[in-house]
Structures are given as C-alpha cells and as structure tokens.
PDB file of C-alpha atoms and ligand atoms in Angstrom:
ATOM      1  CA  MET A1223       0.144   0.130  -0.160  1.00 88.00           C
ATOM      2  CA  ARG A1224       1.262   3.553  -1.023  1.00 92.00           C
ATOM      3  CA  ARG A1225       0.874   6.562   1.459  1.00 97.00           C
ATOM      4  CA  SER A1226       2.470  10.010   1.252  1.00 98.00           C
ATOM      5  CA  PHE A1227       5.204  11.171   2.693  1.00 98.00           C
ATOM      6  CA  VAL A1228       7.136  14.637   2.431  1.00 98.00           C
ATOM      7  CA  ILE A1229       9.902  16.776   3.762  1.00 98.00           C
ATOM      8  CA  GLN A1230       9.685  19.981   4.703  1.00 98.00           C
ATOM      9  CA  LYS A1231      12.889  22.050   5.260  1.00 98.00           C
ATOM     10  CA  HIS A1232      12.367  24.492   8.124  1.00 98.00           C
ATOM     11  CA  ARG A1233      14.630  27.321   8.884  1.00 97.00           C
ATOM     12  CA  ALA A1234      13.209  28.130  12.814  1.00 96.00           C
ATOM     13  CA  SER A1235      15.579  28.654  15.600  1.00 93.00           C
ATOM     14  CA  ALA A1236      17.691  26.345  14.139  1.00 95.00           C
ATOM     15  CA  LEU A1237      17.505  24.421  10.353  1.00 97.00           C
ATOM     16  CA  HIS A1238      16.166  21.096   9.934  1.00 98.00           C
ATOM     17  CA  TYR A1239      14.177  18.900   7.860  1.00 98.00           C
ATOM     18  CA  ASP A1240      10.699  17.662   8.706  1.00 98.00           C
ATOM     19  CA  PHE A1241      10.269  14.124   7.410  1.00 98.00           C
ATOM     20  CA  ARG A1242       6.827  12.968   7.684  1.00 98.00           C
ATOM     21  CA  LEU A1243       5.098   9.917   6.884  1.00 98.00           C
ATOM     22  CA  GLU A1244       1.354   9.263   6.437  1.00 98.00           C
ATOM     23  CA  ILE A1245       0.085   6.447   9.362  1.00 98.00           C
ATOM     24  CA  GLY A1246      -3.483   6.261   9.725  1.00 96.00           C
ATOM     25  CA  ASP A1247      -5.026   9.763   9.824  1.00 96.00           C
ATOM     26  CA  ALA A1248      -2.150  11.690  10.884  1.00 97.00           C
ATOM     27  CA  MET A1249       1.776  12.565  10.033  1.00 98.00           C
ATOM     28  CA  PRO A1250       3.889  11.021  12.366  1.00 98.00           C
ATOM     29  CA  SER A1251       7.188  13.526  12.223  1.00 98.00           C
ATOM     30  CA  TRP A1252      10.811  13.859  12.548  1.00 98.00           C
ATOM     31  CA  ALA A1253      13.296  16.584  12.710  1.00 98.00           C
ATOM     32  CA  VAL A1254      16.268  16.036  11.235  1.00 98.00           C
ATOM     33  CA  PRO A1255      19.076  18.702  11.927  1.00 98.00           C
ATOM     34  CA  LYS A1256      21.788  17.750   9.120  1.00 98.00           C
ATOM     35  CA  GLY A1257      18.663  16.414   6.705  1.00 98.00           C
ATOM     36  CA  PRO A1258      18.545  13.066   4.884  1.00 98.00           C
ATOM     37  CA  SER A1259      21.949  11.806   3.289  1.00 98.00           C
ATOM     38  CA  LEU A1260      21.877   9.408   0.276  1.00 98.00           C
ATOM     39  CA  ASP A1261      25.019   7.603   1.965  1.00 98.00           C
ATOM     40  CA  PRO A1262      24.251   4.478   3.635  1.00 98.00           C
ATOM     41  CA  SER A1263      27.375   4.981   6.455  1.00 98.00           C
ATOM     42  CA  GLN A1264      25.779   8.696   7.133  1.00 97.00           C
ATOM     43  CA  LYS A1265      23.195   7.730   9.926  1.00 98.00           C
ATOM     44  CA  ARG A1266      21.130  10.669  10.499  1.00 98.00           C
ATOM     45  CA  LEU A1267      19.545  11.551  13.801  1.00 98.00           C
ATOM     46  CA  ALA A1268      16.133  12.225  13.534  1.00 98.00           C
ATOM     47  CA  MET A1269      14.239  13.827  16.564  1.00 98.00           C
ATOM     48  CA  GLN A1270      10.399  12.546  16.531  1.00 98.00           C
ATOM     49  CA  VAL A1271       8.265  15.274  17.150  1.00 97.00           C
ATOM     50  CA  GLU A1272       4.618  15.840  17.593  1.00 96.00           C
ATOM     51  CA  ASP A1273       2.224  14.131  14.938  1.00 97.00           C
ATOM     52  CA  HIS A1274       1.181  16.887  12.053  1.00 96.00           C
ATOM     53  CA  PRO A1275      -2.201  16.762  10.232  1.00 96.00           C
ATOM     54  CA  LEU A1276      -2.379  15.322   6.934  1.00 96.00           C
ATOM     55  CA  GLU A1277      -3.469  18.987   5.410  1.00 96.00           C
ATOM     56  CA  TYR A1278       0.103  20.199   6.860  1.00 95.00           C
ATOM     57  CA  ALA A1279       1.951  18.381   4.240  1.00 95.00           C
ATOM     58  CA  GLY A1280       0.832  20.650   1.189  1.00 96.00           C
ATOM     59  CA  PHE A1281       2.177  23.698   3.510  1.00 97.00           C
ATOM     60  CA  GLU A1282       5.244  25.780   1.905  1.00 98.00           C
ATOM     61  CA  GLY A1283       5.519  29.506   3.068  1.00 98.00           C
ATOM     62  CA  VAL A1284       5.917  31.520   6.496  1.00 98.00           C
ATOM     63  CA  ILE A1285       5.295  30.775  10.112  1.00 97.00           C
ATOM     64  CA  PRO A1286       5.294  34.081  12.202  1.00 95.00           C
ATOM     65  CA  GLU A1287       7.867  34.706  14.604  1.00 91.00           C
ATOM     66  CA  GLY A1288       6.849  34.534  17.883  1.00 92.00           C
ATOM     67  CA  GLU A1289       4.595  31.323  16.858  1.00 93.00           C
ATOM     68  CA  TYR A1290       5.925  27.785  17.201  1.00 90.00           C
ATOM     69  CA  GLY A1291       8.343  26.989  14.817  1.00 93.00           C
ATOM     70  CA  GLY A1292       8.316  30.567  13.394  1.00 96.00           C
ATOM     71  CA  GLY A1293      10.400  31.015  10.311  1.00 97.00           C
ATOM     72  CA  THR A1294      10.495  29.468   6.784  1.00 98.00           C
ATOM     73  CA  VAL A1295       8.977  26.210   5.504  1.00 98.00           C
ATOM     74  CA  MET A1296       9.900  24.394   1.890  1.00 98.00           C
ATOM     75  CA  ILE A1297       8.694  21.468   0.615  1.00 98.00           C
ATOM     76  CA  TRP A1298      11.823  20.164  -0.057  1.00 98.00           C
ATOM     77  CA  ASP A1299      10.680  16.689  -1.250  1.00 98.00           C
ATOM     78  CA  GLU A1300       7.229  14.738  -1.340  1.00 98.00           C
ATOM     79  CA  GLY A1301       6.138  11.458  -3.145  1.00 98.00           C
ATOM     80  CA  THR A1302       5.013   8.178  -1.803  1.00 98.00           C
ATOM     81  CA  TYR A1303       6.134   5.821   0.485  1.00 98.00           C
ATOM     82  CA  GLU A1304       5.666   1.876   0.981  1.00 98.00           C
ATOM     83  CA  MET A1305       6.883  -0.542   4.026  1.00 98.00           C
ATOM     84  CA  LEU A1306       8.987  -3.599   2.946  1.00 97.00           C
ATOM     85  CA  ASP A1307       6.814  -6.915   3.261  1.00 93.00           C
ATOM     86  CA  ASP A1308       3.460  -4.336   3.468  1.00 91.00           C
ATOM     87  CA  VAL A1309       4.358  -4.384   7.278  1.00 96.00           C
ATOM     88  CA  ASP A1310       1.784  -1.837   9.232  1.00 98.00           C
ATOM     89  CA  PRO A1311       3.579   1.289   9.687  1.00 98.00           C
ATOM     90  CA  ALA A1312       1.768   1.802  13.324  1.00 98.00           C
ATOM     91  CA  VAL A1313       2.934  -1.074  13.987  1.00 98.00           C
ATOM     92  CA  ALA A1314       6.236  -0.723  13.234  1.00 98.00           C
ATOM     93  CA  LEU A1315       6.260   2.623  14.367  1.00 98.00           C
ATOM     94  CA  LYS A1316       5.202   1.493  17.975  1.00 97.00           C
ATOM     95  CA  LYS A1317       8.179  -0.847  17.794  1.00 97.00           C
ATOM     96  CA  GLY A1318      10.549   1.541  16.542  1.00 98.00           C
ATOM     97  CA  GLU A1319      11.872   0.323  13.230  1.00 98.00           C
ATOM     98  CA  LEU A1320      10.197   1.282   9.928  1.00 98.00           C
ATOM     99  CA  ARG A1321      11.788  -0.255   7.030  1.00 98.00           C
ATOM    100  CA  PHE A1322      10.396   1.331   3.564  1.00 98.00           C
ATOM    101  CA  THR A1323      10.877   2.483  -0.065  1.00 98.00           C
ATOM    102  CA  LEU A1324      10.585   5.899  -1.186  1.00 98.00           C
ATOM    103  CA  ASP A1325       9.413   7.188  -4.488  1.00 98.00           C
ATOM    104  CA  GLY A1326       9.659  10.736  -3.867  1.00 98.00           C
ATOM    105  CA  ARG A1327      11.074  13.571  -6.298  1.00 98.00           C
ATOM    106  CA  LYS A1328      14.554  13.327  -4.598  1.00 98.00           C
ATOM    107  CA  LEU A1329      14.551  10.644  -2.306  1.00 98.00           C
ATOM    108  CA  LYS A1330      14.147   6.931  -3.997  1.00 98.00           C
ATOM    109  CA  GLY A1331      14.934   3.774  -2.783  1.00 98.00           C
ATOM    110  CA  ARG A1332      14.981   1.844   0.475  1.00 98.00           C
ATOM    111  CA  TRP A1333      15.327   3.685   3.891  1.00 98.00           C
ATOM    112  CA  THR A1334      15.293   2.756   7.626  1.00 98.00           C
ATOM    113  CA  LEU A1335      14.144   4.739  10.326  1.00 98.00           C
ATOM    114  CA  VAL A1336      15.339   2.761  13.933  1.00 98.00           C
ATOM    115  CA  ARG A1337      14.436   4.084  17.122  1.00 98.00           C
ATOM    116  CA  THR A1338      17.865   4.297  19.555  1.00 98.00           C
ATOM    117  CA  GLY A1339      16.217   6.311  22.604  1.00 97.00           C
ATOM    118  CA  PRO A1340      13.135   8.276  24.113  1.00 95.00           C
ATOM    119  CA  GLN A1341      12.079  10.555  20.875  1.00 97.00           C
ATOM    120  CA  LYS A1342      15.572   9.697  19.436  1.00 98.00           C
ATOM    121  CA  TRP A1343      16.053   8.061  15.745  1.00 98.00           C
ATOM    122  CA  LEU A1344      18.284   7.540  12.954  1.00 98.00           C
ATOM    123  CA  LEU A1345      17.493   8.006   9.541  1.00 98.00           C
ATOM    124  CA  ILE A1346      19.240   5.660   7.431  1.00 98.00           C
ATOM    125  CA  LYS A1347      19.718   5.016   3.706  1.00 98.00           C
ATOM    126  CA  GLY A1348      19.525   1.244   2.264  1.00 98.00           C
ATOM    127  CA  ARG A1349      22.271   0.080   0.549  1.00 98.00           C
ATOM    128  CA  ASP A1350      20.792  -0.176  -2.811  1.00 98.00           C
ATOM    129  CA  ALA A1351      20.820   1.402  -6.082  1.00 98.00           C
ATOM    130  CA  ASP A1352      20.225   4.790  -5.105  1.00 98.00           C
ATOM    131  CA  ALA A1353      22.742   4.790  -2.384  1.00 98.00           C
ATOM    132  CA  ASP A1354      25.283   7.857  -3.615  1.00 97.00           C
ATOM    133  CA  THR A1355      27.822   9.950  -1.748  1.00 96.00           C
ATOM    134  CA  THR A1356      26.621  13.132  -3.854  1.00 95.00           C
ATOM    135  CA  ASP A1357      25.429  15.503  -0.621  1.00 96.00           C
ATOM    136  CA  VAL A1358      21.482  15.914  -1.974  1.00 98.00           C
ATOM    137  CA  THR A1359      21.110  18.927   0.311  1.00 97.00           C
ATOM    138  CA  ALA A1360      23.628  20.868  -0.743  1.00 96.00           C
ATOM    139  CA  ALA A1361      22.999  19.552  -4.293  1.00 96.00           C
ATOM    140  CA  GLN A1362      19.006  19.790  -4.755  1.00 97.00           C
ATOM    141  CA  PRO A1363      18.280  22.840  -2.147  1.00 98.00           C
ATOM    142  CA  ARG A1364      15.010  24.003  -4.126  1.00 98.00           C
ATOM    143  CA  SER A1365      11.459  23.050  -3.323  1.00 98.00           C
ATOM    144  CA  VAL A1366      10.151  20.400  -5.603  1.00 98.00           C
ATOM    145  CA  ARG A1367       6.795  22.413  -5.583  1.00 98.00           C
ATOM    146  CA  THR A1368       7.857  25.933  -6.673  1.00 98.00           C
ATOM    147  CA  LYS A1369      11.577  25.693  -7.169  1.00 98.00           C
ATOM    148  CA  ARG A1370      12.527  28.538  -4.792  1.00 98.00           C
ATOM    149  CA  LEU A1371      14.943  28.605  -2.016  1.00 98.00           C
ATOM    150  CA  LEU A1372      14.216  29.297   1.298  1.00 98.00           C
ATOM    151  CA  ALA A1373      15.529  33.245   0.924  1.00 98.00           C
ATOM    152  CA  GLU A1374      13.028  33.484  -2.012  1.00 98.00           C
ATOM    153  CA  ILE A1375       9.940  32.012  -0.102  1.00 98.00           C
ATOM    154  CA  ALA A1376      10.651  34.366   2.890  1.00 98.00           C
ATOM    155  CA  ARG A1377      11.014  37.084   0.367  1.00 98.00           C
ATOM    156  CA  ASP A1378       7.600  36.374  -1.484  1.00 98.00           C
ATOM    157  CA  GLU A1379       5.479  35.518   1.520  1.00 96.00           C
ATOM    158  CA  GLY A1380       6.983  38.180   3.973  1.00 95.00           C
ATOM    159  CA  GLY A1381       9.592  36.545   6.158  1.00 96.00           C
ATOM    160  CA  ASP A1382      12.675  36.965   7.281  1.00 96.00           C
ATOM    161  CA  VAL A1383      14.821  37.039   4.218  1.00 97.00           C
ATOM    162  CA  GLU A1384      18.522  37.308   5.635  1.00 96.00           C
ATOM    163  CA  LYS A1385      17.714  34.168   8.208  1.00 96.00           C
ATOM    164  CA  ALA A1386      16.119  32.325   5.820  1.00 97.00           C
ATOM    165  CA  ALA A1387      18.826  32.663   3.506  1.00 97.00           C
ATOM    166  CA  THR A1388      21.320  30.977   6.121  1.00 96.00           C
ATOM    167  CA  GLY A1389      19.707  28.065   5.581  1.00 96.00           C
ATOM    168  CA  ASP A1390      20.360  28.265   1.921  1.00 97.00           C
ATOM    169  CA  PRO A1391      23.827  26.757   0.245  1.00 91.00           C
ATOM    170  CA  ALA A1392      26.584  29.521  -0.044  1.00 81.00           C
ATOM    171  CA  VAL A1393      26.709  28.642  -3.919  1.00 59.00           C
ATOM    172  CA  SER A1394      23.390  29.126  -4.269  1.00 52.00           C
ATOM    173  CA  LYS A1395      23.052  32.397  -2.588  1.00 50.00           C
ATOM    174  CA  THR A1396      26.148  33.698  -4.580  1.00 51.00           C
ATOM    175  CA  SER A1397      24.292  32.815  -8.077  1.00 53.00           C
ATOM    176  CA  ARG A1398      20.594  33.966  -6.500  1.00 52.00           C
ATOM    177  CA  THR A1399      22.833  37.460  -5.866  1.00 53.00           C
ATOM    178  CA  ALA A1400      24.413  37.794  -9.527  1.00 50.00           C
ATOM    179  CA  LYS A1401      21.008  37.346 -10.942  1.00 48.00           C
ATOM    180  CA  ARG A1402      19.513  40.579  -9.608  1.00 46.00           C
TER     181      ARG A1402
HETATM  182 MN1   MN B1301      10.145  21.890  12.076  1.00 79.63          MN
END
C-alpha cells in the first residue's frame, strides 16, 4: 500500500528537515537537523516531534516569528512510500523500526528509521542502487513544488529573508545575488 510522505525544510530557531510519513489519519514526524543522506554510512539523527495533520504536508511559506516553529518552510521533497513486506506502519512505529521504500522527487529506494532512545531515532539510507555519496541537501536545495530557495520563499511571503538565507547553500546564494 502506498502512502504519502513529505520533507519540509524548515529554518526555525535552527535549520532542520521535517520528515513526515502518512500513518493512519496523521503524519508522525521527525526533525532531522542535518537532513537526509544518500550515503548508507551516514546515519542521520532524527528527533521524533509531534504528529502533524495530513493537510500540513501541503504547506510552504512563513510561520510568523513568535509562533511555534516561527520561520520559513519549504516543501523540499514529497511523494509516496511503501513499507517493506507490507508491514503495518503503525505497528512498526510502536516497535521503533520502520523499513520502507521512498518514491519521492529527490529521495528513492530503501530507507530505515530506527529508534535508539526516547524520541531519538536514526534515518539511514539502505544499500541499493539509489545510494550515493552526493550531498543531496547541497546539490538539490530548492522546493520541489515551486523551485524556490528558502530566502526566495521568505521574500515572497513576507518572512525574514536574511534568516531564511542562512539555510540556503552558499553557492546558491551567490548565484541568486548575481542574477539581480
Ligand atoms: Mn520543524
């Protein structure tokens, strides 16, 4: 069974990537400070945060400063996932180990989320044809919906452009400045 997933790049008090999986009628969520890695040897810390409603997966824009998560949000990747062996994801979530394949615009192939402590999980790429040593967060920094960088979303939506820009790669910032 295919279910939806989304990764929202979020420049709040600190930059992180919110990884959300549709499970039942909500999206259990993990904040991944460094973002996903395509390299199976790079286990990425993923802190489980509160479930989000399914509708939130479509949000890209600015959360006002002073509100929870105040800052700029980008839809960095989205698509569907499928549990390995068609395991019930709600059961796997309780057990603390989710094994699935992603069919996103940026992320593909096998992945594992495994709990290592209270709220503390690791996000790990499986060893398959989609594994790679390319730094996907640096190589593909733009929104899959609108192709915008964080600073461009902040500019369009009335957010803090300078703060948002600290979440964009330096190379992209240079090319954006050069275009003006
Ligand atoms: Mn967040």
